[in-house]
Amino acid sequence: MTAGLFHALVGAALFGIGLHGFVVYPHVVRKVLALNVLGSGIFLIAIASAWDPEGGATDPVPQAMVLTGLVVAVSATAFALALACRMAETTGRTALEDDGTA
Amino acid sequence: MVTDSPNEAPTPLPSPPRPVPSSLRLLSGALATLLFVALAWALSTMPPPSTELAERTRAELPHAGIASPVNAFLLNFRGYDTLLEIGVLFLALVGTHALGRRGGAPLRRGAPVPLLLVLAHWVVPLTAIVAGYTLWSGGHAHGGAFHAGALLAGAGVLLRLANLWPARLGLRGPVVTGLVVLGPATFLAIATGTMLAGRRLLEYPRDTAGGWILGVEGAATVSIAAILVSLFAAAEQPAIVREDT
């Protein structure tokens, strides 16, 4: 197993863990965290694809794309957390539950 | 009704949500495992990725103005992406403010946690130096605007936590707003400037590309740091203080 494949497999595992967490935990902050774990898995897979065992040099294109993605993920997380705070303040709830009144 | 003022009695914590039934947990776990297996299979049988873009990046690198291929790609070949990326950061901050969470509320009175004070006094100046170096090293090695901006933002958050953020500066005042706008404005000005000069969007002159890129990156660093600190402030609780006051 090459180093690139190992990192890609760890990325796939993170993707699965994040997806499971996103489905299973109803608290919105946990959902945001789960999405971040999921996204980290995708970034790891993309970075692993930049590794070229023969050429020696790594491909700068996926690295640049992941760098862009990280920044977008951070700002989206901040916005999601602000939304969650606002939801808790206005409704007193921490989950997107269907309680029959909505 | 919740107010921004930290001096009022805290509102009761929202009730925790109902847990998901265990049958759904099992199903989700099984599906996630299945997905992992499928992904692992796909990844291990994937053909080697195309290196065409990498080769073109490497071939054009001498004309990029900077020697680091990642930053040459981000700021010269695909400068458009980076411009939009700063736009995304800016939009996230605008969206957060639109939710009525501007942060920067006056802090509770009281002494900050001593550990944070010591940490801030040691770490913040060091971080400023490292961020400057990181920005500079983006020209020839790893580093660049986003790394440096993230470092500076970390220092800013530490200052805020330690209650050392300058009160005169504030978090809603014109200074921070100016810093937030500086990066996108500089980027846009240079992008339209190259078009007015008869070139394409963000097509720098070849012999002075390095200088233009460093200028864009410097402005972007400051703005990234300001936006990230503002985003943190928008969701923050008042500073960590001892309750013995």
Tab-separated table of C-alpha atoms in Angstrom:
chain	number	residue	atom	x	y	z
A	1	MET	CA	0.000	0.000	0.000
A	2	THR	CA	1.429	3.357	-0.975
A	3	ALA	CA	1.402	6.364	1.314
A	4	GLY	CA	-1.046	8.085	-1.019
A	5	LEU	CA	-3.527	5.214	-0.881
A	6	PHE	CA	-3.234	5.027	2.922
A	7	HIS	CA	-4.109	8.697	3.272
A	8	ALA	CA	-6.984	8.332	0.822
A	9	LEU	CA	-8.363	5.400	2.839
A	10	VAL	CA	-8.146	7.391	6.077
A	11	GLY	CA	-9.994	10.153	4.236
A	12	ALA	CA	-12.700	7.681	3.190
A	13	ALA	CA	-13.024	6.518	6.822
A	14	LEU	CA	-13.389	10.117	8.019
A	15	PHE	CA	-16.039	10.645	5.341
A	16	GLY	CA	-18.021	7.637	6.632
A	17	ILE	CA	-17.672	8.690	10.283
A	18	GLY	CA	-18.763	12.227	9.471
A	19	LEU	CA	-21.778	11.065	7.497
A	20	HIS	CA	-22.855	8.697	10.283
A	21	GLY	CA	-22.468	11.467	12.864
A	22	PHE	CA	-24.459	13.857	10.714
A	23	VAL	CA	-27.388	11.424	10.538
A	24	VAL	CA	-27.309	10.143	14.114
A	25	TYR	CA	-26.836	13.265	16.260
A	26	PRO	CA	-29.792	15.658	16.261
A	27	HIS	CA	-28.039	18.588	17.983
A	28	VAL	CA	-27.232	21.165	15.300
A	29	VAL	CA	-23.751	21.927	16.672
A	30	ARG	CA	-22.926	18.230	16.456
A	31	LYS	CA	-24.223	18.212	12.900
A	32	VAL	CA	-21.906	21.096	12.038
A	33	LEU	CA	-18.981	19.233	13.639
A	34	ALA	CA	-19.911	16.061	11.738
A	35	LEU	CA	-19.966	17.979	8.452
A	36	ASN	CA	-16.487	19.266	9.259
A	37	VAL	CA	-15.202	15.719	9.867
A	38	LEU	CA	-16.806	14.669	6.576
A	39	GLY	CA	-15.220	17.602	4.767
A	40	SER	CA	-11.797	16.834	6.271
A	41	GLY	CA	-12.110	13.337	4.795
A	42	ILE	CA	-12.726	14.786	1.344
A	43	PHE	CA	-9.772	17.180	1.718
A	44	LEU	CA	-7.544	14.279	2.751
A	45	ILE	CA	-8.600	12.267	-0.313
A	46	ALA	CA	-7.902	15.262	-2.565
A	47	ILE	CA	-4.493	15.865	-0.969
A	48	ALA	CA	-3.655	12.173	-1.295
A	49	SER	CA	-4.364	12.381	-5.020
A	50	ALA	CA	-1.675	15.072	-5.287
A	51	TRP	CA	0.998	12.576	-4.251
A	52	ASP	CA	2.904	11.178	-7.205
A	53	PRO	CA	5.248	8.374	-6.097
A	54	GLU	CA	7.141	8.283	-9.414
A	55	GLY	CA	7.501	11.959	-10.233
A	56	GLY	CA	8.657	12.895	-6.748
A	57	ALA	CA	7.095	16.364	-6.960
A	58	THR	CA	3.548	16.758	-5.690
A	59	ASP	CA	0.839	18.184	-7.901
A	60	PRO	CA	0.185	21.804	-6.808
A	61	VAL	CA	-3.328	21.932	-8.279
A	62	PRO	CA	-5.160	19.753	-5.712
A	63	GLN	CA	-3.192	21.423	-2.930
A	64	ALA	CA	-4.363	24.843	-4.055
A	65	MET	CA	-7.952	23.575	-4.353
A	66	VAL	CA	-7.869	22.138	-0.818
A	67	LEU	CA	-6.443	25.404	0.529
A	68	THR	CA	-9.394	27.200	-1.063
A	69	GLY	CA	-11.788	24.590	0.307
A	70	LEU	CA	-10.455	24.916	3.858
A	71	VAL	CA	-11.154	28.634	3.908
A	72	VAL	CA	-14.647	28.176	2.523
A	73	ALA	CA	-15.301	25.413	5.091
A	74	VAL	CA	-14.148	27.637	7.963
A	75	SER	CA	-16.362	30.542	6.935
A	76	ALA	CA	-19.344	28.279	6.268
A	77	THR	CA	-18.856	26.722	9.723
A	78	ALA	CA	-18.799	30.142	11.360
A	79	PHE	CA	-21.996	31.123	9.554
A	80	ALA	CA	-23.664	27.810	10.493
A	81	LEU	CA	-22.739	28.310	14.158
A	82	ALA	CA	-24.138	31.848	14.088
A	83	LEU	CA	-27.352	30.435	12.582
A	84	ALA	CA	-27.468	27.779	15.326
A	85	CYS	CA	-27.004	30.425	18.051
A	86	ARG	CA	-29.746	32.519	16.535
A	87	MET	CA	-32.080	29.499	16.331
A	88	ALA	CA	-31.462	28.593	19.970
A	89	GLU	CA	-32.086	32.195	21.030
A	90	THR	CA	-35.308	32.597	19.087
A	91	THR	CA	-36.909	29.172	19.492
A	92	GLY	CA	-35.097	27.721	22.518
A	93	ARG	CA	-34.407	24.588	20.523
A	94	THR	CA	-31.157	22.991	19.498
A	95	ALA	CA	-32.370	20.557	16.864
A	96	LEU	CA	-34.360	20.647	13.678
A	97	GLU	CA	-37.066	18.442	15.197
A	98	ASP	CA	-40.441	17.797	13.672
A	99	ASP	CA	-42.746	18.093	16.663
A	100	GLY	CA	-45.972	18.342	14.675
A	101	THR	CA	-46.539	22.034	15.362
A	102	ALA	CA	-44.442	23.401	12.553
B	1	MET	CA	-36.126	37.578	24.951
B	2	VAL	CA	-32.396	37.451	24.765
B	3	THR	CA	-30.332	40.594	24.757
B	4	ASP	CA	-26.715	41.071	23.857
B	5	SER	CA	-25.880	42.456	27.242
B	6	PRO	CA	-23.791	39.995	29.239
B	7	ASN	CA	-24.645	41.721	32.519
B	8	GLU	CA	-28.185	40.388	32.668
B	9	ALA	CA	-29.184	37.065	34.102
B	10	PRO	CA	-28.251	34.260	31.714
B	11	THR	CA	-31.159	32.716	29.822
B	12	PRO	CA	-31.877	29.070	30.634
B	13	LEU	CA	-30.001	26.626	28.455
B	14	PRO	CA	-32.033	25.206	25.584
B	15	SER	CA	-33.310	21.697	26.229
B	16	PRO	CA	-31.296	18.907	24.630
B	17	PRO	CA	-32.907	17.292	21.600
B	18	ARG	CA	-34.418	13.817	21.629
B	19	PRO	CA	-31.889	11.148	20.705
B	20	VAL	CA	-32.266	9.249	17.463
B	21	PRO	CA	-33.791	5.746	17.860
B	22	SER	CA	-31.245	2.935	17.995
B	23	SER	CA	-32.653	1.206	14.909
B	24	LEU	CA	-31.840	4.292	12.848
B	25	ARG	CA	-28.384	4.444	14.439
B	26	LEU	CA	-27.687	0.868	13.378
B	27	LEU	CA	-28.973	1.502	9.860
B	28	SER	CA	-26.891	4.672	9.514
B	29	GLY	CA	-23.789	2.917	10.857
B	30	ALA	CA	-24.247	0.052	8.414
B	31	LEU	CA	-24.771	2.400	5.475
B	32	ALA	CA	-21.746	4.501	6.435
B	33	THR	CA	-19.597	1.363	6.675
B	34	LEU	CA	-20.882	0.212	3.296
B	35	LEU	CA	-20.053	3.594	1.822
B	36	PHE	CA	-16.549	3.411	3.302
B	37	VAL	CA	-16.004	-0.006	1.736
B	38	ALA	CA	-17.246	1.233	-1.644
B	39	LEU	CA	-15.045	4.348	-1.425
B	40	ALA	CA	-12.022	2.280	-0.385
B	41	TRP	CA	-12.578	-0.016	-3.358
B	42	ALA	CA	-12.959	2.907	-5.735
B	43	LEU	CA	-9.865	4.670	-4.369
B	44	SER	CA	-7.646	1.587	-4.513
B	45	THR	CA	-8.634	0.810	-8.103
B	46	MET	CA	-8.528	4.420	-9.269
B	47	PRO	CA	-6.233	5.099	-12.229
B	48	PRO	CA	-3.398	7.538	-11.484
B	49	PRO	CA	-4.712	11.107	-11.711
B	50	SER	CA	-4.009	13.155	-14.821
B	51	THR	CA	-0.882	15.255	-14.445
B	52	GLU	CA	-1.634	17.559	-17.351
B	53	LEU	CA	-2.493	20.578	-15.177
B	54	ALA	CA	0.529	19.965	-12.976
B	55	GLU	CA	2.804	19.938	-16.006
B	56	ARG	CA	1.288	23.125	-17.380
B	57	THR	CA	1.673	24.782	-13.976
B	58	ARG	CA	5.315	23.750	-13.851
B	59	ALA	CA	5.955	24.917	-17.400
B	60	GLU	CA	4.459	28.365	-16.777
B	61	LEU	CA	6.040	28.780	-13.341
B	62	PRO	CA	8.993	30.946	-14.531
B	63	HIS	CA	6.493	33.590	-15.719
B	64	ALA	CA	4.349	33.557	-12.583
B	65	GLY	CA	6.366	36.034	-10.545
B	66	ILE	CA	6.606	33.675	-7.564
B	67	ALA	CA	8.456	30.410	-7.274
B	68	SER	CA	6.012	28.428	-5.161
B	69	PRO	CA	3.796	26.384	-7.508
B	70	VAL	CA	0.826	26.281	-5.102
B	71	ASN	CA	0.791	30.053	-4.677
B	72	ALA	CA	1.504	30.663	-8.362
B	73	PHE	CA	-1.574	28.592	-9.133
B	74	LEU	CA	-3.717	30.289	-6.481
B	75	LEU	CA	-2.767	33.903	-7.108
B	76	ASN	CA	-1.717	34.052	-10.725
B	77	PHE	CA	-3.070	31.234	-12.898
B	78	ARG	CA	-6.341	30.974	-10.990
B	79	GLY	CA	-6.379	34.348	-9.250
B	80	TYR	CA	-10.077	34.462	-10.027
B	81	ASP	CA	-10.701	31.568	-7.593
B	82	THR	CA	-8.851	33.334	-4.817
B	83	LEU	CA	-10.759	36.559	-5.439
B	84	LEU	CA	-14.040	34.658	-5.095
B	85	GLU	CA	-12.702	32.871	-2.024
B	86	ILE	CA	-12.174	36.159	-0.214
B	87	GLY	CA	-15.663	37.039	-1.404
B	88	VAL	CA	-16.985	33.916	0.338
B	89	LEU	CA	-15.286	34.922	3.603
B	90	PHE	CA	-16.715	38.417	3.279
B	91	LEU	CA	-20.214	37.052	2.562
B	92	ALA	CA	-20.065	34.748	5.596
B	93	LEU	CA	-19.336	37.775	7.771
B	94	VAL	CA	-22.125	39.816	6.162
B	95	GLY	CA	-24.518	36.897	6.672
B	96	THR	CA	-23.513	36.567	10.319
B	97	HIS	CA	-24.081	40.265	10.881
B	98	ALA	CA	-27.430	40.008	9.108
B	99	LEU	CA	-28.454	37.486	11.781
B	100	GLY	CA	-28.017	40.222	14.345
B	101	ARG	CA	-24.886	38.684	15.809
B	102	ARG	CA	-22.349	41.450	15.556
B	103	GLY	CA	-20.448	40.578	18.701
B	104	GLY	CA	-18.199	43.051	20.384
B	105	ALA	CA	-20.587	43.491	23.284
B	106	PRO	CA	-18.981	45.056	26.341
B	107	LEU	CA	-17.207	42.428	28.363
B	108	ARG	CA	-18.106	41.401	31.851
B	109	ARG	CA	-16.073	43.179	34.449
B	110	GLY	CA	-13.429	41.110	36.186
B	111	ALA	CA	-9.865	40.012	35.869
B	112	PRO	CA	-9.061	37.726	32.966
B	113	VAL	CA	-7.718	34.250	33.620
B	114	PRO	CA	-3.984	34.767	34.432
B	115	LEU	CA	-2.896	31.916	32.179
B	116	LEU	CA	-4.513	33.612	29.172
B	117	LEU	CA	-2.810	36.900	30.043
B	118	VAL	CA	0.651	35.324	30.157
B	119	LEU	CA	-0.041	33.298	27.045
B	120	ALA	CA	-1.227	36.369	25.153
B	121	HIS	CA	1.831	38.398	26.146
B	122	TRP	CA	4.156	35.698	24.890
B	123	VAL	CA	2.302	34.293	21.938
B	124	VAL	CA	0.771	37.335	20.237
B	125	PRO	CA	4.057	39.140	19.364
B	126	LEU	CA	5.631	35.865	18.265
B	127	THR	CA	2.605	35.074	16.118
B	128	ALA	CA	2.806	38.466	14.444
B	129	ILE	CA	6.430	37.809	13.470
B	130	VAL	CA	5.692	34.280	12.265
B	131	ALA	CA	2.706	35.521	10.241
B	132	GLY	CA	4.878	38.134	8.534
B	133	TYR	CA	7.464	35.522	7.678
B	134	THR	CA	4.795	33.091	6.481
B	135	LEU	CA	3.387	35.727	4.134
B	136	TRP	CA	6.857	36.431	2.760
B	137	SER	CA	7.815	32.777	2.395
B	138	GLY	CA	4.698	32.202	0.270
B	139	GLY	CA	6.734	33.641	-2.607
B	140	HIS	CA	9.165	30.739	-2.776
B	141	ALA	CA	8.036	27.969	-0.442
B	142	HIS	CA	5.006	26.993	1.618
B	143	GLY	CA	3.043	29.821	3.153
B	144	GLY	CA	1.005	32.681	1.808
B	145	ALA	CA	-1.914	34.931	2.577
B	146	PHE	CA	-4.270	32.327	3.992
B	147	HIS	CA	-1.698	30.786	6.313
B	148	ALA	CA	-0.569	34.178	7.559
B	149	GLY	CA	-4.143	35.421	7.919
B	150	ALA	CA	-5.122	32.370	9.945
B	151	LEU	CA	-2.117	32.875	12.259
B	152	LEU	CA	-2.973	36.538	12.805
B	153	ALA	CA	-6.596	35.610	13.428
B	154	GLY	CA	-5.457	33.150	16.099
B	155	ALA	CA	-3.542	35.946	17.803
B	156	GLY	CA	-6.604	38.178	17.602
B	157	VAL	CA	-8.852	35.533	19.153
B	158	LEU	CA	-6.339	35.056	21.969
B	159	LEU	CA	-6.329	38.815	22.603
B	160	ARG	CA	-10.112	38.772	22.709
B	161	LEU	CA	-10.233	35.798	25.098
B	162	ALA	CA	-7.690	37.403	27.407
B	163	ASN	CA	-9.747	40.607	27.412
B	164	LEU	CA	-6.787	42.471	25.939
B	165	TRP	CA	-8.456	43.478	22.678
B	166	PRO	CA	-8.025	47.270	22.555
B	167	ALA	CA	-11.301	48.841	23.598
B	168	ARG	CA	-10.669	51.872	21.387
B	169	LEU	CA	-10.389	49.591	18.377
B	170	GLY	CA	-13.653	47.847	19.215
B	171	LEU	CA	-15.067	45.129	16.996
B	172	ARG	CA	-17.756	47.124	15.248
B	173	GLY	CA	-15.824	50.328	14.680
B	174	PRO	CA	-14.563	51.836	11.441
B	175	VAL	CA	-11.042	50.456	11.948
B	176	VAL	CA	-12.064	46.793	11.907
B	177	THR	CA	-14.567	47.410	9.118
B	178	GLY	CA	-11.809	49.079	7.104
B	179	LEU	CA	-9.483	46.116	7.652
B	180	VAL	CA	-12.256	43.714	6.617
B	181	VAL	CA	-12.871	45.622	3.390
B	182	LEU	CA	-9.177	46.251	2.569
B	183	GLY	CA	-8.467	42.810	1.062
B	184	PRO	CA	-11.507	42.439	-1.204
B	185	ALA	CA	-11.192	46.102	-2.251
B	186	THR	CA	-7.488	45.818	-3.147
B	187	PHE	CA	-8.089	42.573	-4.995
B	188	LEU	CA	-10.993	44.049	-6.963
B	189	ALA	CA	-9.090	47.265	-7.696
B	190	ILE	CA	-6.138	45.323	-9.123
B	191	ALA	CA	-8.447	42.965	-11.010
B	192	THR	CA	-10.267	45.829	-12.726
B	193	GLY	CA	-7.007	47.775	-13.064
B	194	THR	CA	-5.464	45.043	-15.187
B	195	MET	CA	-8.579	45.075	-17.355
B	196	LEU	CA	-8.467	48.871	-17.742
B	197	ALA	CA	-4.830	48.546	-18.776
B	198	GLY	CA	-5.925	46.383	-21.674
B	199	ARG	CA	-5.173	43.020	-20.125
B	200	ARG	CA	-7.503	40.319	-18.937
B	201	LEU	CA	-8.907	40.040	-15.404
B	202	LEU	CA	-6.021	39.635	-12.946
B	203	GLU	CA	-3.491	39.247	-15.739
B	204	TYR	CA	-0.440	40.817	-14.109
B	205	PRO	CA	2.395	42.295	-16.145
B	206	ARG	CA	4.932	39.485	-16.424
B	207	ASP	CA	8.002	41.314	-15.167
B	208	THR	CA	6.361	42.839	-12.079
B	209	ALA	CA	3.929	40.027	-11.239
B	210	GLY	CA	5.748	39.198	-7.994
B	211	GLY	CA	5.218	42.669	-6.576
B	212	TRP	CA	1.539	42.770	-7.501
B	213	ILE	CA	0.978	39.371	-5.973
B	214	LEU	CA	2.725	40.336	-2.740
B	215	GLY	CA	0.531	43.445	-2.535
B	216	VAL	CA	-2.648	41.444	-3.054
B	217	GLU	CA	-1.491	38.864	-0.525
B	218	GLY	CA	-0.587	41.477	2.077
B	219	ALA	CA	-4.004	43.113	1.867
B	220	ALA	CA	-5.702	39.706	1.819
B	221	THR	CA	-3.787	38.602	4.939
B	222	VAL	CA	-5.020	41.577	6.950
B	223	SER	CA	-8.595	41.103	5.762
B	224	ILE	CA	-8.648	37.348	6.353
B	225	ALA	CA	-7.446	37.915	9.919
B	226	ALA	CA	-10.002	40.702	10.515
B	227	ILE	CA	-12.872	38.647	9.045
B	228	LEU	CA	-12.008	35.528	11.058
B	229	VAL	CA	-11.735	37.498	14.313
B	230	SER	CA	-15.058	39.223	13.562
B	231	LEU	CA	-16.680	35.850	12.845
B	232	PHE	CA	-15.354	34.546	16.161
B	233	ALA	CA	-16.589	37.634	17.986
B	234	ALA	CA	-20.028	37.231	16.434
B	235	ALA	CA	-20.533	33.852	18.104
B	236	GLU	CA	-18.573	34.410	21.281
B	237	GLN	CA	-19.578	34.454	24.858
B	238	PRO	CA	-18.134	37.322	26.866
B	239	ALA	CA	-14.473	36.900	27.776
B	240	ILE	CA	-13.435	34.191	30.191
B	241	VAL	CA	-13.167	35.952	33.527
B	242	ARG	CA	-12.916	34.853	37.081
B	243	GLU	CA	-16.187	35.000	38.949
B	244	ASP	CA	-14.637	36.285	42.205
B	245	THR	CA	-15.085	39.951	41.420
